[in-house]
CSV table of C-alpha atoms in Angstrom, one decimal:
chain,number,residue,atom,x,y,z
L,66,MET,CA,-24.5,15.8,14.8
L,67,SER,CA,-23.8,13.2,17.6
L,68,GLY,CA,-20.4,11.6,17.7
L,69,ILE,CA,-19.7,8.0,16.8
L,70,GLU,CA,-18.0,6.3,19.8
L,71,ILE,CA,-14.9,4.4,18.9
L,72,VAL,CA,-12.5,3.2,21.6
L,73,ALA,CA,-8.9,3.2,20.4
L,74,THR,CA,-6.6,0.9,22.1
L,75,ASP,CA,-3.3,1.2,20.1
L,76,VAL,CA,0.3,2.7,20.5
L,77,LEU,CA,-1.0,6.0,19.0
L,78,ALA,CA,-3.9,6.4,21.4
L,79,ALA,CA,-1.6,5.2,24.2
L,80,LEU,CA,1.0,7.8,23.6
L,81,VAL,CA,-1.8,10.6,23.2
L,82,ALA,CA,-3.1,9.5,26.6
L,83,GLU,CA,0.4,9.7,28.0
L,84,ARG,CA,1.6,13.1,26.5
L,85,GLY,CA,-1.7,14.7,25.7
L,86,GLN,CA,-0.6,16.2,22.4
L,87,LEU,CA,1.7,14.6,19.9
L,88,VAL,CA,3.8,16.4,17.2
L,89,THR,CA,4.4,14.7,13.8
L,90,ASP,CA,7.2,15.5,11.3
L,91,GLY,CA,6.9,18.0,8.5
L,92,GLY,CA,7.4,17.6,4.8
L,93,THR,CA,9.3,14.7,3.2
L,94,GLY,CA,9.6,15.5,-0.5
L,95,THR,CA,10.2,19.2,-0.1
L,96,GLU,CA,13.0,18.4,2.4
L,97,LEU,CA,14.6,15.7,0.3
L,98,PHE,CA,14.7,18.2,-2.7
L,99,ALA,CA,16.4,20.7,-0.3
L,100,ARG,CA,18.8,17.8,0.4
L,101,GLY,CA,19.8,16.8,-3.1
L,102,LEU,CA,16.8,14.9,-4.6
L,103,SER,CA,16.5,15.7,-8.4
L,104,THR,CA,13.2,16.7,-10.0
L,105,GLY,CA,11.9,13.6,-11.7
L,106,ASP,CA,13.7,11.1,-9.4
L,107,ALA,CA,11.7,8.8,-7.1
L,108,PRO,CA,12.1,10.0,-3.5
L,109,GLU,CA,11.7,6.4,-2.4
L,110,ARG,CA,14.8,5.3,-4.2
L,111,MET,CA,16.7,7.3,-1.8
L,112,ASN,CA,16.0,4.7,0.9
L,113,LEU,CA,18.3,2.3,-1.0
L,114,ASP,CA,20.8,4.7,-2.5
L,115,ARG,CA,21.0,7.5,0.1
L,116,PRO,CA,20.1,6.1,3.5
L,117,ASP,CA,22.2,8.7,5.2
L,118,VAL,CA,20.1,11.4,3.8
L,119,VAL,CA,16.8,9.9,4.8
L,120,GLU,CA,18.1,9.1,8.2
L,121,GLY,CA,19.3,12.6,8.6
L,122,LEU,CA,15.8,13.9,7.7
L,123,HIS,CA,14.1,11.8,10.4
L,124,ARG,CA,16.8,12.9,13.0
L,125,SER,CA,16.3,16.5,12.2
L,126,TYR,CA,12.6,16.3,12.8
L,127,ILE,CA,13.1,14.3,16.1
L,128,ASN,CA,15.6,16.7,17.3
L,129,ALA,CA,12.9,19.4,16.4
L,130,GLY,CA,10.4,17.7,18.8
L,131,ALA,CA,8.7,15.1,16.7
L,132,ASP,CA,6.9,12.3,18.6
L,133,ILE,CA,5.9,10.6,15.1
L,134,VAL,CA,8.0,10.3,11.9
L,135,LEU,CA,6.6,9.1,8.7
L,136,THR,CA,8.6,6.9,6.5
L,137,ASN,CA,9.9,8.0,3.1
L,138,THR,CA,7.3,5.9,1.3
L,139,PHE,CA,4.5,8.1,0.1
L,140,GLY,CA,4.6,6.7,-3.4
L,141,ALA,CA,6.0,3.2,-2.7
L,142,ASN,CA,3.2,1.2,-4.1
L,143,ARG,CA,3.6,-0.9,-7.2
L,144,HIS,CA,1.6,1.5,-9.4
L,145,ARG,CA,3.7,4.7,-8.6
L,146,LEU,CA,7.0,2.8,-8.5
L,147,ALA,CA,6.3,1.4,-11.9
L,148,LEU,CA,6.8,4.9,-13.2
L,149,HIS,CA,10.5,4.6,-12.1
L,150,ASP,CA,10.8,0.8,-13.1
L,151,LEU,CA,10.9,-0.1,-9.5
L,152,GLU,CA,7.6,-2.1,-9.2
L,153,HIS,CA,9.4,-5.3,-8.3
L,154,SER,CA,11.1,-3.7,-5.3
L,155,VAL,CA,8.0,-2.8,-3.2
L,156,ILE,CA,8.8,-5.0,-0.3
L,157,LYS,CA,12.4,-4.0,-0.3
L,158,ILE,CA,11.9,-0.3,-0.5
L,159,ASN,CA,9.2,-0.2,2.2
L,160,CYS,CA,11.1,-2.4,4.6
L,161,SER,CA,14.3,-0.5,4.1
L,162,ALA,CA,12.4,2.9,4.7
L,163,ALA,CA,10.8,1.6,7.9
L,164,SER,CA,14.1,0.2,9.2
L,165,LEU,CA,15.8,3.6,8.6
L,166,ALA,CA,13.2,5.5,10.5
L,167,ARG,CA,13.0,2.7,13.1
L,168,ARG,CA,16.8,3.0,13.8
L,169,VAL,CA,16.7,6.7,14.2
L,170,ALA,CA,13.6,6.7,16.4
L,171,ASP,CA,15.0,4.0,18.7
L,172,ARG,CA,18.1,6.2,19.4
L,173,ALA,CA,16.0,9.3,20.3
L,174,GLY,CA,16.0,8.9,23.9
L,175,ARG,CA,12.3,8.9,24.2
L,176,LYS,CA,9.5,7.0,22.6
L,177,VAL,CA,8.9,8.0,19.1
L,178,LEU,CA,6.5,6.3,16.8
L,179,VAL,CA,7.4,5.2,13.2
L,180,ALA,CA,4.5,5.6,11.0
L,181,GLY,CA,4.5,3.9,7.6
L,182,SER,CA,3.4,6.4,4.9
L,183,MET,CA,1.0,5.1,2.2
L,184,GLY,CA,-0.2,7.6,-0.4
L,185,PRO,CA,-2.7,7.2,-3.2
L,186,ALA,CA,-2.2,4.4,-5.7
L,187,GLY,CA,-1.7,6.9,-8.5
L,188,LYS,CA,-4.7,5.6,-10.6
L,189,LEU,CA,-8.3,6.2,-10.2
L,190,LEU,CA,-10.4,3.3,-9.1
L,191,ALA,CA,-13.2,2.0,-11.3
L,192,PRO,CA,-15.7,3.3,-12.6
L,193,LEU,CA,-13.8,6.6,-13.0
L,194,GLY,CA,-10.4,4.8,-13.7
L,195,ASP,CA,-9.2,1.2,-14.6
L,196,LEU,CA,-7.9,0.3,-11.2
L,197,GLY,CA,-10.0,-2.4,-9.7
L,198,PRO,CA,-10.7,-2.4,-5.9
L,199,ASP,CA,-9.1,-5.9,-5.4
L,200,ASP,CA,-5.9,-4.7,-7.4
L,201,ALA,CA,-5.8,-1.5,-5.3
L,202,ALA,CA,-6.2,-3.5,-2.0
L,203,ASP,CA,-3.5,-5.9,-3.1
L,204,SER,CA,-1.0,-3.1,-3.8
L,205,PHE,CA,-1.7,-1.6,-0.5
L,206,ALA,CA,-1.3,-4.9,1.2
L,207,GLU,CA,2.1,-5.4,-0.5
L,208,GLN,CA,3.2,-2.0,0.7
L,209,ALA,CA,1.9,-2.7,4.3
L,210,ARG,CA,3.7,-5.9,4.5
L,211,GLY,CA,7.1,-4.2,3.8
L,212,LEU,CA,6.4,-1.5,6.2
L,213,ALA,CA,5.5,-3.9,9.0
L,214,GLU,CA,8.6,-6.0,8.4
L,215,GLY,CA,10.8,-3.0,8.6
L,216,GLY,CA,9.3,-2.0,12.1
L,217,ALA,CA,6.6,0.4,11.6
L,218,ASP,CA,4.3,1.1,14.7
L,219,VAL,CA,1.3,2.5,12.6
L,220,LEU,CA,0.2,2.5,9.0
L,221,TRP,CA,-0.4,6.0,7.9
L,222,VAL,CA,-2.8,6.2,4.8
L,223,GLU,CA,-2.5,9.8,3.7
L,224,THR,CA,-3.4,12.5,1.1
L,225,MET,CA,-6.7,10.5,0.1
L,226,SER,CA,-9.4,12.1,-1.9
L,227,ALA,CA,-11.7,9.2,-2.4
L,228,LEU,CA,-13.2,7.1,0.4
L,229,ASP,CA,-13.2,4.0,-1.8
L,230,GLU,CA,-9.5,4.2,-2.1
L,231,ALA,CA,-9.1,4.8,1.6
L,232,GLU,CA,-11.2,1.8,2.3
L,233,ALA,CA,-9.1,-0.3,-0.3
L,234,ALA,CA,-6.0,0.8,1.7
L,235,ILE,CA,-7.5,-0.2,5.0
L,236,LEU,CA,-8.8,-3.5,3.6
L,237,GLY,CA,-5.2,-4.4,2.1
L,238,ALA,CA,-3.4,-3.3,5.3
L,239,ARG,CA,-5.5,-5.4,7.5
L,240,SER,CA,-5.2,-8.5,5.3
L,241,VAL,CA,-1.4,-8.6,6.2
L,242,SER,CA,-0.9,-6.7,9.5
L,243,GLU,CA,-2.6,-6.0,12.9
L,244,LEU,CA,-0.9,-2.5,13.1
L,245,PRO,CA,-3.3,0.4,13.8
L,246,ILE,CA,-4.2,2.4,10.9
L,247,VAL,CA,-4.6,6.3,10.5
L,248,VAL,CA,-6.2,7.8,7.5
L,249,THR,CA,-5.9,11.5,6.5
L,250,MET,CA,-7.7,13.0,3.6
L,251,SER,CA,-6.6,16.1,1.6
L,252,PHE,CA,-9.2,18.9,1.4
L,253,ASP,CA,-8.3,21.0,-1.5
L,254,THR,CA,-11.5,21.8,-3.5
L,255,ALA,CA,-13.9,24.4,-1.8
L,256,GLY,CA,-13.5,22.7,1.5
L,257,CYS,CA,-13.9,19.2,0.2
L,258,THR,CA,-11.5,16.5,-1.2
L,259,MET,CA,-11.0,16.5,-5.0
L,260,MET,CA,-13.8,13.7,-5.0
L,261,GLY,CA,-16.2,16.0,-3.2
L,262,VAL,CA,-15.8,14.3,0.4
L,263,THR,CA,-16.5,16.6,3.3
L,264,GLY,CA,-14.8,16.4,6.7
L,265,THR,CA,-18.2,15.2,8.2
L,266,HIS,CA,-18.5,12.3,5.6
L,267,ALA,CA,-14.8,11.4,6.0
L,268,GLY,CA,-14.9,11.4,9.7
L,269,THR,CA,-18.1,9.4,10.0
L,270,ARG,CA,-17.2,6.7,7.6
L,271,LEU,CA,-13.5,6.2,8.6
L,272,ALA,CA,-14.7,6.1,12.2
L,273,GLU,CA,-17.1,3.3,11.3
L,274,LEU,CA,-14.3,1.4,9.8
L,275,GLY,CA,-12.5,1.4,13.1
L,276,VAL,CA,-9.3,3.3,12.2
L,277,ALA,CA,-7.1,4.6,15.0
L,278,GLY,CA,-6.9,8.1,13.8
L,279,VAL,CA,-8.7,10.5,11.3
L,280,GLY,CA,-7.6,13.8,9.9
L,281,ALA,CA,-6.5,16.1,7.2
L,282,ASN,CA,-3.2,16.6,5.6
L,283,CYS,CA,-1.8,18.6,2.6
L,284,GLY,CA,-4.6,20.6,1.3
L,285,ASN,CA,-5.1,23.9,-0.5
L,286,ASN,CA,-4.9,26.2,2.3
L,287,LEU,CA,-5.0,26.3,6.2
L,288,ALA,CA,-8.4,27.8,6.5
L,289,ASP,CA,-10.0,25.0,4.3
L,290,THR,CA,-8.0,22.3,6.3
L,291,GLU,CA,-9.1,23.8,9.6
L,292,ALA,CA,-12.6,23.9,8.5
L,293,ALA,CA,-12.6,20.3,7.5
L,294,LEU,CA,-11.0,19.2,10.8
L,295,SER,CA,-13.7,21.0,12.7
L,296,GLN,CA,-16.2,18.8,10.8
L,297,ILE,CA,-14.2,15.8,11.6
L,298,ARG,CA,-13.8,16.6,15.2
L,299,ALA,CA,-17.6,17.1,15.5
L,300,ALA,CA,-18.3,13.8,13.7
L,301,VAL,CA,-16.1,11.3,15.8
L,302,SER,CA,-15.2,10.7,19.5
L,303,GLY,CA,-12.7,8.3,20.9
L,304,VAL,CA,-10.6,8.6,17.8
L,305,VAL,CA,-7.3,10.4,17.5
L,306,VAL,CA,-7.7,13.5,15.3
L,307,ILE,CA,-4.9,14.6,13.2
L,308,SER,CA,-3.7,17.8,11.4
L,309,LYS,CA,-0.8,17.7,9.1
L,310,ALA,CA,-1.4,20.8,6.9
L,311,ASN,CA,0.8,22.4,4.2
L,312,ALA,CA,2.9,25.3,5.2
L,313,GLY,CA,0.5,27.8,3.7
L,314,ILE,CA,0.0,28.2,-0.1
L,315,PRO,CA,2.5,27.1,-2.6
L,316,ARG,CA,4.0,29.7,-4.9
L,317,TRP,CA,6.2,29.5,-7.9
L,318,HIS,CA,9.2,31.8,-8.1
L,319,GLY,CA,10.6,31.0,-11.5
L,320,THR,CA,11.4,27.3,-11.2
L,321,GLU,CA,11.4,27.2,-7.3
L,322,LEU,CA,8.3,26.3,-5.4
L,323,THR,CA,8.1,27.9,-2.0
L,324,TYR,CA,5.4,28.0,0.7
L,325,GLU,CA,4.2,31.1,2.3
L,326,GLY,CA,3.5,29.8,5.7
L,327,SER,CA,6.3,30.8,8.1
L,328,PRO,CA,7.1,28.7,11.3
L,329,GLU,CA,5.0,31.3,13.2
L,330,VAL,CA,2.0,30.8,10.8
L,331,MET,CA,2.1,27.1,11.5
L,332,ALA,CA,2.6,27.6,15.3
L,333,ALA,CA,-0.5,29.7,15.3
L,334,HIS,CA,-2.4,27.0,13.4
L,335,ALA,CA,-1.2,24.4,15.9
L,336,GLN,CA,-2.6,26.5,18.8
L,337,ARG,CA,-6.0,26.8,16.9
L,338,MET,CA,-6.0,23.1,16.3
L,339,ARG,CA,-5.3,22.3,20.0
L,340,THR,CA,-8.3,24.4,21.0
L,341,GLN,CA,-10.4,22.2,18.7
L,342,GLY,CA,-9.6,19.1,20.3
L,343,VAL,CA,-7.0,18.0,17.7
L,344,THR,CA,-4.4,15.8,19.4
L,345,VAL,CA,-1.8,15.1,16.7
L,346,ILE,CA,-0.5,18.2,15.0
L,347,GLY,CA,2.4,18.5,12.4
L,348,GLY,CA,3.0,19.6,8.9
L,349,CYS,CA,3.0,18.4,5.3
L,350,CYS,CA,4.6,20.0,2.3
L,351,GLY,CA,6.8,23.1,3.0
L,352,ASN,CA,7.0,22.3,6.6
L,353,THR,CA,10.8,22.2,7.7
L,354,PRO,CA,12.2,21.2,11.0
L,355,GLU,CA,12.0,24.7,12.0
L,356,HIS,CA,8.3,24.7,11.4
L,357,ILE,CA,8.0,21.5,13.6
L,358,ALA,CA,10.2,23.0,16.3
L,359,ALA,CA,7.8,26.1,16.5
L,360,ILE,CA,4.8,23.8,16.6
L,361,ARG,CA,6.5,22.0,19.5
L,362,ALA,CA,7.3,25.2,21.3
L,363,VAL,CA,3.7,26.5,21.2
L,364,LEU,CA,2.2,23.1,22.3
L,365,ASP,CA,4.6,22.9,25.1
L,366,GLU,CA,3.9,26.5,26.0
L,367,THR,CA,7.6,27.4,26.0
L,368,ILE,CA,6.9,30.3,23.7
L,369,ASP,CA,3.9,32.7,23.2
L,370,VAL,CA,1.3,31.8,20.5
L,371,PRO,CA,2.2,34.1,17.6
L,372,ASP,CA,-0.4,36.8,16.9
L,373,ILE,CA,-1.3,35.6,13.4
L,374,ALA,CA,-5.0,35.7,12.2
L,375,GLN,CA,-6.6,32.4,11.0
L,376,ASN,CA,-7.5,33.8,7.6
L,377,SER,CA,-4.2,35.4,7.0
L,378,GLY,CA,-3.7,35.1,3.3
L,379,HIS,CA,-6.9,33.2,2.6
L,380,THR,CA,-8.9,35.8,0.7
L,381,THR,CA,-7.2,35.0,-2.5
L,382,ALA,CA,-6.4,31.3,-1.8
L,383,ARG,CA,-8.5,29.8,-4.6
L,384,GLU,CA,-7.2,32.3,-7.1
L,385,GLU,CA,-3.5,31.7,-6.0
L,386,SER,CA,-4.1,28.0,-6.1
L,387,ALA,CA,-5.3,28.3,-9.6
L,388,GLN,CA,-2.2,30.5,-10.6
L,389,THR,CA,0.1,28.0,-8.8
L,390,ALA,CA,-1.2,25.1,-10.9
L,391,THR,CA,-1.1,27.0,-14.1
L,392,ALA,CA,2.5,28.0,-13.6
L,393,ASP,CA,3.4,24.5,-12.5
L,394,ARG,CA,2.0,23.0,-15.6
L,395,ARG,CA,3.7,25.5,-17.8
L,396,ALA,CA,7.1,25.0,-16.1
L,397,ASN,CA,6.9,21.2,-15.8
L,398,PRO,CA,4.5,19.8,-18.5
L,399,ARG,CA,5.8,16.3,-18.0
L,400,ARG,CA,5.4,16.0,-14.2
L,401,THR,CA,3.1,13.4,-12.8
L,402,GLY,CA,-0.4,14.3,-11.2
L,403,ARG,CA,1.1,14.0,-7.9
L,404,GLN,CA,3.9,16.4,-8.6
L,405,ARG,CA,1.6,19.0,-10.3
L,406,ARG,CA,-0.7,19.1,-7.2
L,407,ARG,CA,2.0,18.7,-4.5
L,408,PRO,CA,5.7,17.9,-4.8
L,409,THR,CA,5.6,15.7,-1.7
L,410,ARG,CA,3.4,13.9,0.8
L,411,PRO,CA,3.4,14.7,2.8
């Protein structure tokens, strides 16, 4: 289909124009667990209680070559924070998180963008759930206000499954801020989002809404994410396209969740994405600073592209995903929906 022409004039597009390709950071939640976060605790609380850990995470990704770091605010809206009795600290948490990332980014010695992470509200919008569109927009507006006050360059709406929720996030963000907005969807159900949205549909609608960037993050496996990104890329032009995939398929080993994708797997993925015209590439769950360093090296052409097939490990992806979900429910029956599907935002 013909592309929809959107001209982006924001800091993200400007940096892409300057550098050609940008690298984002990797997983936040999975790395915070590796750095002391306990199961059941709110990662966002660490912005207040352990700012040194959060700053250290941002620093490790910047040292690995990231041009963009996402704030530790994936679940920092009032609905998700209510699960931890933090719903009255939305502005404080988001402002603190953006300030931490801003401080580290400003010491990088090169321009690094701070992206304010905004994940799903944690409730289904009506008529499937009891969250009204105005309430959803208000909760995203509150979060966006805190991120803007803390110094974010971009508002990064991520891991969306439904376009109506993405639209509520855009509406809420625009009511309080003029920062550019990025939206990435999670394609994890037979190449669609959980709500049946295809890459073509997502790219077309989000481009119509005038966002600065569109893409995919998290997801069931690399092959499905790459297929969705191919659809998005074909549906839009003049819009930054973003890949922030999981490090392969998650697997439970006892009570330990690991991801099968090595830094070499993600580096090969980054090269495939570059050839498709994706200009912002990083990682989501399971991606460590070592993964981001490998992506950076491939895109900078300082190492050879690893010889890894696109569909490596994909033949049993849906079966493995189902097994993972079942094992997760058995091992952690009280986890939230977000934690069952993915322990982090990315």
